[in-house]
mmCIF file of C-alpha atoms in Angstrom:
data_model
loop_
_atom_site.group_PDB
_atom_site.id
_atom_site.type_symbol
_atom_site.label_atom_id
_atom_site.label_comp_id
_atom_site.label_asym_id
_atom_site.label_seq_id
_atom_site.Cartn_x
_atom_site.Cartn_y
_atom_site.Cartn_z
ATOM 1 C CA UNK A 1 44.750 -23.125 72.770
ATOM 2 C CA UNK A 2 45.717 -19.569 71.845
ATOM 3 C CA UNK A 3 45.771 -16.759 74.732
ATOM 4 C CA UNK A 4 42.835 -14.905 73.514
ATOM 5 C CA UNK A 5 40.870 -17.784 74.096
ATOM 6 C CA UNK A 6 41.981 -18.450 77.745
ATOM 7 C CA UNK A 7 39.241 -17.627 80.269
ATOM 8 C CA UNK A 8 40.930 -16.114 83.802
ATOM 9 C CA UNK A 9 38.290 -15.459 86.488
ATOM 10 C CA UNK A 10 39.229 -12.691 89.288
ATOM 11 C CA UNK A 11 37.453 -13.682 92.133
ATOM 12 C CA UNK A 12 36.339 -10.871 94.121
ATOM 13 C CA UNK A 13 34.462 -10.730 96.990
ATOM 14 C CA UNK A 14 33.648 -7.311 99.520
ATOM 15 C CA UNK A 15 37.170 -6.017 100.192
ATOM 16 C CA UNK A 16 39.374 -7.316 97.843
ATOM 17 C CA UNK A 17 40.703 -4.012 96.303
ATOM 18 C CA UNK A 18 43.450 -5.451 93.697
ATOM 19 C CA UNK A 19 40.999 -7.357 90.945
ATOM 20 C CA UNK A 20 41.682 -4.274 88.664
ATOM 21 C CA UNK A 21 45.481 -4.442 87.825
ATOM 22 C CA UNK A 22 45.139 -8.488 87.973
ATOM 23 C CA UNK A 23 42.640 -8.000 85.554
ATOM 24 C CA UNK A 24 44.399 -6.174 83.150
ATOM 25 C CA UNK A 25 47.776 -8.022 83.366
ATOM 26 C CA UNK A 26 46.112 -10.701 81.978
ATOM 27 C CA UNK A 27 44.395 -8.213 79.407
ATOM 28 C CA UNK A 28 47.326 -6.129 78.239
ATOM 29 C CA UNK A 29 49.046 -9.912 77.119
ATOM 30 C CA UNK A 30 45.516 -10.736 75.540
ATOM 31 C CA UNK A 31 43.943 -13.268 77.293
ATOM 32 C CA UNK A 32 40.064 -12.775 78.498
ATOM 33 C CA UNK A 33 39.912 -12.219 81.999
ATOM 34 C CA UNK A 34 36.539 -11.198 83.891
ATOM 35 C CA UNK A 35 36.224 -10.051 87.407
ATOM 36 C CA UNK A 36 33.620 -12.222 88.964
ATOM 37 C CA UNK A 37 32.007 -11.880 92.203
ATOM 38 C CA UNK A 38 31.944 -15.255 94.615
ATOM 39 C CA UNK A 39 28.563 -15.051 94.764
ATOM 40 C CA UNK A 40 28.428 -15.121 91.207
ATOM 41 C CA UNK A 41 29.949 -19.180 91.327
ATOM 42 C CA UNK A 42 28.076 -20.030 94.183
ATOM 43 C CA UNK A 43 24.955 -18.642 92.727
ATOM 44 C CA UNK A 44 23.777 -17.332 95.978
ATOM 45 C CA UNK A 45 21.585 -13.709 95.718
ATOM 46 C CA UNK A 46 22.195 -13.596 91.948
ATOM 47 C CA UNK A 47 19.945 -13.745 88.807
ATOM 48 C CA UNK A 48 20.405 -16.423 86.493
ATOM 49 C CA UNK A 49 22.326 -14.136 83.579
ATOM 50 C CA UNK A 50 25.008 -13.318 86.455
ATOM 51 C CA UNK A 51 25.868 -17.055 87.273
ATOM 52 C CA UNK A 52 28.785 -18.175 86.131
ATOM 53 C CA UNK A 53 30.604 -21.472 86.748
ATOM 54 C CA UNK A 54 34.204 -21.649 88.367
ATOM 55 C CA UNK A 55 35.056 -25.134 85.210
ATOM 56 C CA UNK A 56 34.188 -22.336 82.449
ATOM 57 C CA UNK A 57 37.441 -20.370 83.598
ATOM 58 C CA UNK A 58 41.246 -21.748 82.467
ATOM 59 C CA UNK A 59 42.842 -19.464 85.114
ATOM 60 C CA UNK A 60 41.732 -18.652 88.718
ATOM 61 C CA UNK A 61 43.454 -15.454 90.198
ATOM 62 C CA UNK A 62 42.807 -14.669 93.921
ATOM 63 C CA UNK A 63 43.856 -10.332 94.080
ATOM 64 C CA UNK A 64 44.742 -9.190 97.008
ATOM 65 C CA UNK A 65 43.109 -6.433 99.380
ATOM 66 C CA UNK A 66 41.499 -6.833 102.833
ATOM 67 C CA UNK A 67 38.935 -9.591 102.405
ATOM 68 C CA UNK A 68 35.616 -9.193 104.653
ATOM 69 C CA UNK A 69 37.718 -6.768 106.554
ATOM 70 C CA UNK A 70 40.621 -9.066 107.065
ATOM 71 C CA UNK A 71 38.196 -10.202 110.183
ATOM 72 C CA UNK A 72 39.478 -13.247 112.360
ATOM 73 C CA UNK A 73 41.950 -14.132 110.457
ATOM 74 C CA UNK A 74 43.085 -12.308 107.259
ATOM 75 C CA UNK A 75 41.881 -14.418 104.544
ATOM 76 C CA UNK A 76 39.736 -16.639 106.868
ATOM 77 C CA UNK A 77 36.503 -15.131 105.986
ATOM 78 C CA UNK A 78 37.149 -15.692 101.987
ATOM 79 C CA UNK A 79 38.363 -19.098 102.694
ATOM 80 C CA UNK A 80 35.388 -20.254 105.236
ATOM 81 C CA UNK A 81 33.118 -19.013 102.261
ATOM 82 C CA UNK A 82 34.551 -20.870 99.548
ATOM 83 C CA UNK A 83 34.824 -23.879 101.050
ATOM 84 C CA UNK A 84 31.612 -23.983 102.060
ATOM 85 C CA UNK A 85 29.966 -24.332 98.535
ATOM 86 C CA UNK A 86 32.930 -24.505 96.193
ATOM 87 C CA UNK A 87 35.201 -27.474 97.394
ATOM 88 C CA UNK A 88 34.620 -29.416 95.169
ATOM 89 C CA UNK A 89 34.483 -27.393 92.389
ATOM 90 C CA UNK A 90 38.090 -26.234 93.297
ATOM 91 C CA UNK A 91 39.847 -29.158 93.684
ATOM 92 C CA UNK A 92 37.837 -30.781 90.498
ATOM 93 C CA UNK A 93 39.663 -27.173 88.959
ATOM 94 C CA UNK A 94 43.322 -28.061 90.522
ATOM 95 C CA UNK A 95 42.769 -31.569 89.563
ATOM 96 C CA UNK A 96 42.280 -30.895 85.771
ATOM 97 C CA UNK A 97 45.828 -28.803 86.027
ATOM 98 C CA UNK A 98 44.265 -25.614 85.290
ATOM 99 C CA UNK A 99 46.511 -22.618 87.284
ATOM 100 C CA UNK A 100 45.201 -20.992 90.580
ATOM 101 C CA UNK A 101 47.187 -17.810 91.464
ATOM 102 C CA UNK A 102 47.134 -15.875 94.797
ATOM 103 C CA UNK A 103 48.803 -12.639 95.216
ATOM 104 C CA UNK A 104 48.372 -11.132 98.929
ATOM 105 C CA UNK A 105 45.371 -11.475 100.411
ATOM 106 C CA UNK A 106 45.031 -14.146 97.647
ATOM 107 C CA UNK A 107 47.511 -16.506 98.761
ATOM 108 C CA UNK A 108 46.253 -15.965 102.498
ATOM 109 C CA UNK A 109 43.134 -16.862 101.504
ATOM 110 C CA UNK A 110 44.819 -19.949 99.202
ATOM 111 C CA UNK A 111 46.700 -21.373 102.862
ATOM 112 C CA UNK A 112 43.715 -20.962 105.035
ATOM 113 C CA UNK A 113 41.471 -22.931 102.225
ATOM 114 C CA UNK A 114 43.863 -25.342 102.637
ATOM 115 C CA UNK A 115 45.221 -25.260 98.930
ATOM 116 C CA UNK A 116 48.812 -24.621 100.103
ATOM 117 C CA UNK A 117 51.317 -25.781 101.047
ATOM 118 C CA UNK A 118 48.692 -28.928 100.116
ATOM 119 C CA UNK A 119 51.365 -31.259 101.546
ATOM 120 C CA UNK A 120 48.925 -34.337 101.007
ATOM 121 C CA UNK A 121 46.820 -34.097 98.342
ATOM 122 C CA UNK A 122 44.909 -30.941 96.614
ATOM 123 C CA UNK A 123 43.289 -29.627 99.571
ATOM 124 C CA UNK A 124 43.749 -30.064 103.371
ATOM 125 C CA UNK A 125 40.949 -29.847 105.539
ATOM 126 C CA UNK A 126 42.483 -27.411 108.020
ATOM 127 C CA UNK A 127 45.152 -24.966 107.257
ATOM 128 C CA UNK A 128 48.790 -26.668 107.040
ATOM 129 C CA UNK A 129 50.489 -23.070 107.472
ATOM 130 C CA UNK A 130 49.907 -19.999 108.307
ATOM 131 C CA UNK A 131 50.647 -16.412 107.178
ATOM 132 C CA UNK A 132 50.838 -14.303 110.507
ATOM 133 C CA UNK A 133 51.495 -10.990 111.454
ATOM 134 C CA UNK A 134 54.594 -9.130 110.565
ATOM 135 C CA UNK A 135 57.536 -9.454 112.809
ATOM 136 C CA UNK A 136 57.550 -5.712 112.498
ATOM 137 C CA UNK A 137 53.671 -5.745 114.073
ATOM 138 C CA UNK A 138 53.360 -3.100 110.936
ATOM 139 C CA UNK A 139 51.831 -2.933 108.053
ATOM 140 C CA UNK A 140 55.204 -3.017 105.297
ATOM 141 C CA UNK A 141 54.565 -1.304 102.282
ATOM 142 C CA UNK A 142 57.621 -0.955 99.727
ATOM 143 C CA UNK A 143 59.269 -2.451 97.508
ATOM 144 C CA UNK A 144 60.861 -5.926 97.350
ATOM 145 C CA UNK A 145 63.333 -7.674 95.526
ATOM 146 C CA UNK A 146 63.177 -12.087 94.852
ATOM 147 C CA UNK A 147 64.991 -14.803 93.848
ATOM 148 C CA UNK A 148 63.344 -17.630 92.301
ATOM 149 C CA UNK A 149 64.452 -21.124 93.946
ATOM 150 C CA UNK A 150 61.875 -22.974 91.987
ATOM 151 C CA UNK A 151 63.371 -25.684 90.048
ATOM 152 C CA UNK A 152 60.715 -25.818 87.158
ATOM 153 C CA UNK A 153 57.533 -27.288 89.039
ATOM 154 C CA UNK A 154 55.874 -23.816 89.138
ATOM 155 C CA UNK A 155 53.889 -22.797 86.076
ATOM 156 C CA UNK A 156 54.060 -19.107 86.877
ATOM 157 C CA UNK A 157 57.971 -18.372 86.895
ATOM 158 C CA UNK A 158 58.960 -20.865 83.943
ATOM 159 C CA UNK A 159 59.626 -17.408 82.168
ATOM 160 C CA UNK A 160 61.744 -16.200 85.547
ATOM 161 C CA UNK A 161 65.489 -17.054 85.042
ATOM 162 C CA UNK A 162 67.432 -18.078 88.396
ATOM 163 C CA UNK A 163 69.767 -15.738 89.235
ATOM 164 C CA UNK A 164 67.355 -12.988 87.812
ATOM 165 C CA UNK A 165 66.858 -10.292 90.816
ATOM 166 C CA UNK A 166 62.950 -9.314 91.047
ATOM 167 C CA UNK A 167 62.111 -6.196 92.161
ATOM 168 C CA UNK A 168 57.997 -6.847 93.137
ATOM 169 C CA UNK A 169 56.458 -4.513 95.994
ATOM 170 C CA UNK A 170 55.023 -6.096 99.138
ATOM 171 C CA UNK A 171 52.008 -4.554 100.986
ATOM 172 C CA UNK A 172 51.112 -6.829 104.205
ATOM 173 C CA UNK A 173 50.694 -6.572 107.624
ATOM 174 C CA UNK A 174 50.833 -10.585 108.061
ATOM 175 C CA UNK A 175 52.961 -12.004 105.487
ATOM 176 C CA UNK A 176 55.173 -14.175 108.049
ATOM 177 C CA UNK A 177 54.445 -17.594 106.574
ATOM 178 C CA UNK A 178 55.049 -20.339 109.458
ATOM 179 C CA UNK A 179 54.295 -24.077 109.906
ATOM 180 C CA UNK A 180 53.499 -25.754 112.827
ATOM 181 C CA UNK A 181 56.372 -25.053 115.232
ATOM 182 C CA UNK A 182 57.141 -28.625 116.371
ATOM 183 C CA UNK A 183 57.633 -29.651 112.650
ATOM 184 C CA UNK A 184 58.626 -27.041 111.132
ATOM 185 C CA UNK A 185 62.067 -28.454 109.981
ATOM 186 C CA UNK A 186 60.680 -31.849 108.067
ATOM 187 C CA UNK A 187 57.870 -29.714 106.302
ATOM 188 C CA UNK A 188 60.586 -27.444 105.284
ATOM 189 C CA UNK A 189 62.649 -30.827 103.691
ATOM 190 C CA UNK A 190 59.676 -32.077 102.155
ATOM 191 C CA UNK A 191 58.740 -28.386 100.330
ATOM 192 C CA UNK A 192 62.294 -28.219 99.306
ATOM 193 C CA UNK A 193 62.171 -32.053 97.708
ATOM 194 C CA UNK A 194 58.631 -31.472 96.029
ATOM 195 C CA UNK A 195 59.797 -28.468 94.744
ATOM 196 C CA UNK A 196 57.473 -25.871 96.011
ATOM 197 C CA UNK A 197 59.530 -23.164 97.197
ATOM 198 C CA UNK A 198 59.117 -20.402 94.473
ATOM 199 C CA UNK A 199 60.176 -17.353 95.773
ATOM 200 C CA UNK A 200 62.501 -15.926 98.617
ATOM 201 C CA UNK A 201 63.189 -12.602 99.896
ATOM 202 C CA UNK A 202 66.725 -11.269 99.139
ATOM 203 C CA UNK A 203 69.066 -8.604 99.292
ATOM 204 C CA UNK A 204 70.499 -6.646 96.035
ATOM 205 C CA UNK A 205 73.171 -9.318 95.982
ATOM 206 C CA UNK A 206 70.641 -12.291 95.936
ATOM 207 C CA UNK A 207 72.055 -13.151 99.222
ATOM 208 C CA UNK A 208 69.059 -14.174 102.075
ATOM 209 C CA UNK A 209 69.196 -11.372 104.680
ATOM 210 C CA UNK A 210 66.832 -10.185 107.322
ATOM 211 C CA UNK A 211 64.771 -7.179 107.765
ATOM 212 C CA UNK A 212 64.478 -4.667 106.225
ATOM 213 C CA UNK A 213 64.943 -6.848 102.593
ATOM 214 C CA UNK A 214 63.093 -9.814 104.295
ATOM 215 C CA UNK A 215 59.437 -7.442 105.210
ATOM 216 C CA UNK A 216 57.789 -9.799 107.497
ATOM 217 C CA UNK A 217 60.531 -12.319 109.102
ATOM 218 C CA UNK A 218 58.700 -15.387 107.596
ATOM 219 C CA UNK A 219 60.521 -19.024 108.048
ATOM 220 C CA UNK A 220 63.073 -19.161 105.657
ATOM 221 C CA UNK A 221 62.716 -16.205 103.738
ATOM 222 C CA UNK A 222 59.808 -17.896 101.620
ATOM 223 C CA UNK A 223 57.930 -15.146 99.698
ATOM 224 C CA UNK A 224 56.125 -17.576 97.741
ATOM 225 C CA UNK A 225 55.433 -21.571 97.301
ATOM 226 C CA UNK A 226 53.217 -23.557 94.931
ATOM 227 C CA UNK A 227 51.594 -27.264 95.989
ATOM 228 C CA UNK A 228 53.122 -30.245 94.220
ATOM 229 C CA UNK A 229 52.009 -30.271 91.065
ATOM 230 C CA UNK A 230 53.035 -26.349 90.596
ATOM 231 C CA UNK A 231 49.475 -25.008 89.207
ATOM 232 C CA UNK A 232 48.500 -23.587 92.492
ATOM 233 C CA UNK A 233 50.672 -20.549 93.537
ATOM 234 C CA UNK A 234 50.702 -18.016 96.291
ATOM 235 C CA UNK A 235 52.848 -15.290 96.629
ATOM 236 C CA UNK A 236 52.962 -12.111 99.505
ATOM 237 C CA UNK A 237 54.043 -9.225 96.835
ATOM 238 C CA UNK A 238 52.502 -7.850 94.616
ATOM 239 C CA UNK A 239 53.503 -8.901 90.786
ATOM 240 C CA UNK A 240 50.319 -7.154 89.334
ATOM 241 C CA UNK A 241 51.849 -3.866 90.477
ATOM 242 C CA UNK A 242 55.039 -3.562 88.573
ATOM 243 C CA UNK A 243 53.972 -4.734 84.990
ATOM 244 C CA UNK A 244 55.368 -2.093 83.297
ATOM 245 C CA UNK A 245 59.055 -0.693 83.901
ATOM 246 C CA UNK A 246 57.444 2.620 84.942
ATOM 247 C CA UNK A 247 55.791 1.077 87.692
ATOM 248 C CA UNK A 248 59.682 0.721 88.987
ATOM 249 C CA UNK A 249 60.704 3.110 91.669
ATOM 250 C CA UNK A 250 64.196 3.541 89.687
ATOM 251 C CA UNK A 251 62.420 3.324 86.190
ATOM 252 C CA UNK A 252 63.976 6.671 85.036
ATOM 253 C CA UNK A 253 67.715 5.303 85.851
ATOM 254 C CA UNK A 254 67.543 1.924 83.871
ATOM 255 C CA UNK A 255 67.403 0.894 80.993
ATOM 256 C CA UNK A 256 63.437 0.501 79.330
ATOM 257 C CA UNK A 257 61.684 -3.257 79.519
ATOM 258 C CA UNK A 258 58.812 -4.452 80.733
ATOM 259 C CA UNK A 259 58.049 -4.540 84.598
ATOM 260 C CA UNK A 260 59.594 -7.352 86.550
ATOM 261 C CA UNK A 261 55.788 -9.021 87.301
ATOM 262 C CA UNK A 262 54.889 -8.905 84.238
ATOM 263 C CA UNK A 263 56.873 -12.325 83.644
ATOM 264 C CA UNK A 264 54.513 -13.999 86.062
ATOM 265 C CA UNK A 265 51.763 -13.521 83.584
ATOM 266 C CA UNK A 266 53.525 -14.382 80.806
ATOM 267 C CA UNK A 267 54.405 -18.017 82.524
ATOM 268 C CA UNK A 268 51.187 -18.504 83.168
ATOM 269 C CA UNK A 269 49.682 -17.954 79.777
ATOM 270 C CA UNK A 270 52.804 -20.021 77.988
ATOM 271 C CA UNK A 271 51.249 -22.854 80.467
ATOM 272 C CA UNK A 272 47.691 -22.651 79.290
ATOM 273 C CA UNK A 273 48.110 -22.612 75.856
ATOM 274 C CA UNK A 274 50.523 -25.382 75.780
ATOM 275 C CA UNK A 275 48.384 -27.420 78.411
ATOM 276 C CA UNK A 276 45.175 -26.738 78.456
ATOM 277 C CA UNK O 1 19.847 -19.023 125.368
ATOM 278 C CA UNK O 2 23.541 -20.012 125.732
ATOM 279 C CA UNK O 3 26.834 -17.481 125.234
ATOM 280 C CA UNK O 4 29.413 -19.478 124.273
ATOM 281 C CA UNK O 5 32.942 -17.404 124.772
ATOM 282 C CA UNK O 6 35.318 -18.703 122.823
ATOM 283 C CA UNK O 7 39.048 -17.556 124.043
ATOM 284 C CA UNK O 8 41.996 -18.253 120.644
ATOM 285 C CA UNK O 9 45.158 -17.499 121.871
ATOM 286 C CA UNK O 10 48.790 -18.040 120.387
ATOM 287 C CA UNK O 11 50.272 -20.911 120.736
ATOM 288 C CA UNK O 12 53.642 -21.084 123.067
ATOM 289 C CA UNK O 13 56.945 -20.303 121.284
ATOM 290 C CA UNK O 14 55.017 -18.442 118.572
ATOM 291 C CA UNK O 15 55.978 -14.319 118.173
ATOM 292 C CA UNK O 16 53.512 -12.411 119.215
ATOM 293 C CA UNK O 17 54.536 -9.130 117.580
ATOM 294 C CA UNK O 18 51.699 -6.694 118.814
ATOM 295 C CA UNK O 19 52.302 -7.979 122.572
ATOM 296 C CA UNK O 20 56.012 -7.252 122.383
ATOM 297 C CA UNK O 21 54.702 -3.790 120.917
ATOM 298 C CA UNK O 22 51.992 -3.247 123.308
ATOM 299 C CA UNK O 23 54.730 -4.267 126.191
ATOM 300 C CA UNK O 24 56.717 -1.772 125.019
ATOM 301 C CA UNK O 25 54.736 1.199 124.416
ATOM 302 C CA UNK O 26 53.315 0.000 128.062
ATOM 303 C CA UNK O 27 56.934 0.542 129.346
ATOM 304 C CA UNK O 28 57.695 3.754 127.226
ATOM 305 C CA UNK O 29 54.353 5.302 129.234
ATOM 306 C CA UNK O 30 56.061 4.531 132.667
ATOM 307 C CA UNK O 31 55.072 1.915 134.060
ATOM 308 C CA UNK O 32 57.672 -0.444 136.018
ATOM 309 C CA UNK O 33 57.481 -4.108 136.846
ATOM 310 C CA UNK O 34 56.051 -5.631 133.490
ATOM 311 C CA UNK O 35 56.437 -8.603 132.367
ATOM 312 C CA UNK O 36 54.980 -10.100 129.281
ATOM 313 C CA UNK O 37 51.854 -8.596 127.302
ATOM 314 C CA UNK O 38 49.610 -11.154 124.990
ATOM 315 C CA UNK O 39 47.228 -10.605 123.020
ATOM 316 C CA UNK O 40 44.505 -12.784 123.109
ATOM 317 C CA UNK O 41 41.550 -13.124 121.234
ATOM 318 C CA UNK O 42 37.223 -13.886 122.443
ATOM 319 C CA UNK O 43 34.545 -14.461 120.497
ATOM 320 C CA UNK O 44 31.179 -14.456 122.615
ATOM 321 C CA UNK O 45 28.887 -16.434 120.327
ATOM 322 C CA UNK O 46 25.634 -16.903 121.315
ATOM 323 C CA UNK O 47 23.460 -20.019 120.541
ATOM 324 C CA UNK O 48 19.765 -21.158 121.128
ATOM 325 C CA UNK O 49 19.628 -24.139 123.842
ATOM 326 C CA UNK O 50 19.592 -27.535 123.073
ATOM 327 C CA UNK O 51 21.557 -29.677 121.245
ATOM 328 C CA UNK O 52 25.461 -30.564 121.687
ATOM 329 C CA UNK O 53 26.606 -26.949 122.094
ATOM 330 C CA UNK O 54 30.449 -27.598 123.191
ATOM 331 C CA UNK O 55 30.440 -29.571 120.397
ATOM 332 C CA UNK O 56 29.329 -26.942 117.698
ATOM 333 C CA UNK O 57 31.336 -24.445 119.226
ATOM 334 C CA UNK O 58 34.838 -26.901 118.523
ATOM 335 C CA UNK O 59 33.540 -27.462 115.173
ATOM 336 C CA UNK O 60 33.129 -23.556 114.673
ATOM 337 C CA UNK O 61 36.675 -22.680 115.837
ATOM 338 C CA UNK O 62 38.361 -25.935 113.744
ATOM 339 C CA UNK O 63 36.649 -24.585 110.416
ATOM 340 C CA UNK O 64 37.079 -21.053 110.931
ATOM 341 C CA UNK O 65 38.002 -18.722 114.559
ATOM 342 C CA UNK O 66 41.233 -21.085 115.425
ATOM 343 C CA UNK O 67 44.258 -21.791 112.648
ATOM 344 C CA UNK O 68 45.281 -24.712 114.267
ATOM 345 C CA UNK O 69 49.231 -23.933 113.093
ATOM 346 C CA UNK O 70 49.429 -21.232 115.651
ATOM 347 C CA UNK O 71 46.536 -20.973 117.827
ATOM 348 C CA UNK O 72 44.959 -22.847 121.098
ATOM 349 C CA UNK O 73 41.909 -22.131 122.021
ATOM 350 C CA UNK O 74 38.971 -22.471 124.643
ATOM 351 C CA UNK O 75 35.801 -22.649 125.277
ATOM 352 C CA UNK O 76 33.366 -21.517 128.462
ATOM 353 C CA UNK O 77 29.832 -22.080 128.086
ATOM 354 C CA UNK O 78 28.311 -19.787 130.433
#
């Protein structure tokens, strides 16, 4: 399949604010993304010309923002509503290897569906983790730099090299990803062994280190993990945001190149064609 | 009619960053003597009679009020 033939929907739904740059970072690299409203898949208050249906789509992208007002939980609302009508459409989606991204709100939305860390099986039925509020209690908005610990599972980063520094910015006021306390070590074992560790928070020196390089004081450092097949991926910052250089804070002291998210994309799209 | 209040709290030994906050800003106002602040947080949800209510209400805060990695959480019909 060639790129300008793979279909990426950006699920929106009231609230999500960050459809529009993950809708052109697919665009600028040519595929055919289309912002689509939830309603729109599960075909509730719609007219027939505005249904779509989620197996026409090669790519799902979750943007971030404040779904439904971030109320209850943040992500919660989004998640309740998917899984209400489009269960099995998702995991029939996951199944088929076709790539789910979740940036933000997005991969909130991803772990209280129940689609990550997906440590048995495609989707849990309650959430296996948890991304609570910042040890800070603030809302952290600034940039971020990541190291890729992925081994090669995840289809987004196959484009990342690993000892390449990323500089992606994080916006979040609950980005602390956690587990359930009592088990927390042997679910941290068994993400390291399946490989779904993507992303960690790091200092300019790639070295783990606390706050402020680590924004939210999440277990481990973990900015972002994928389930065990790698298609499905969540990640706190904000790739979407620094596509091109100038998006950089220091873009006018290095050298030109494209934006350090913009690699995410690319992965992504490499995958499709070659898989789908 | 029935109110169901539904009461999700943290579970023990997980950070509860806008208690410690609250705690402090508590402190920085003057007053002595404090201890721990939590936040907590209720739902009042109110249903028609009849029917298993207790039982809807656990259903309601498994699927969606409670993440059951973090959170405990009660119910008082009342």
């Amino acid at each position: 399949m060639k790129a300008s033939q793979v279909k990426v929907c950006v699920l929106r739904i009231e609230g999500t604010n960050c459809e529009e740059e993950m809708f052109m970072s697919f665009k600028r690299l040519g595929a055919k993304p289309e912002k689509v409203h939830l309603k729109q898949l599960t075909g509730t208050d719609v007219s027939q010309e505005e249904k779509r249906d989620l197996s026409d789509y090669h790519i799902l992208a979750l943007p971030g923002g404040f779904s439904a007002g971030d109320y209850v939980r943040a992500g919660a609302i989004f998640a309740a509503r998917m899984k209400s009508k489009l269960s099995k459409d998702l995991v029939e989606f996951i199944k088929a290897g076709k790539p789910v991204l979740g940036v933000c709100n997005g991969f909130q939305i991803l772990v209280e569906t129940g689609l990550l860390p997906a440590m048995s099986g495609i989707m849990s039925e309650f959430p296996e983790a948890v991304l609570g509020t910042n040890d800070s209690a603030r809302f952290e908005c600034r940039p971020t730099l990541l190291r890729k610990v992925n081994r090669g599972s995840c289809a987004f980063t196959s484009r990342i090299s690993p000892d390449k520094i990323s500089l992606i910015p994080s916006a979040h006021a609950e980005g602390k990803l956690m587990f359930p306390l009592d088990r927390t070590k042997a679910v941290l074992r068994e993400l390291e062994d399946n490989d779904q560790i993507v992303f960690k928070y790091v200092d300019p020196e790639g070295n783990l280190a606390g706050y402020p390089w680590c924004p939210n004081g999440a277990t481990e450092n973990i900015a972002g993990i994928c389930n065990r097949e790698g298609n499905v991926f969540g990640l706190m910052p904000h790739p979407e945001r620094v596509f091109f250089r100038f998006t950089h804070p220091d873009w006018t002291r290095e050298t030109d190149g494209p934006g350090d998210g913009r690699a995410v994309f690319e992965s992504v799209l490499d995958y499709a064609t070659r898989k789908l | 009619m029935v109110v169901a209040e539904v009461r999700v709290e943290l579970k023990k030994g997980v950070a509860d960053p806008e208690g410690k906050n609250t705690l402090k800003a508590l402190e920085l106002l003057g007053f002595d003597g404090l201890k721990d602040v939590k936040t907590v947080k209720v739902f009042d949800i109110y249903l028609e009679d009849g029917g298993d209510v207790e039982k809807k209400v656990d259903e309601m805060c498994r699927r969606l009020l409670a993440n059951p990695v973090i959170h405990n959480y009660s119910v008082k019909i009342k």
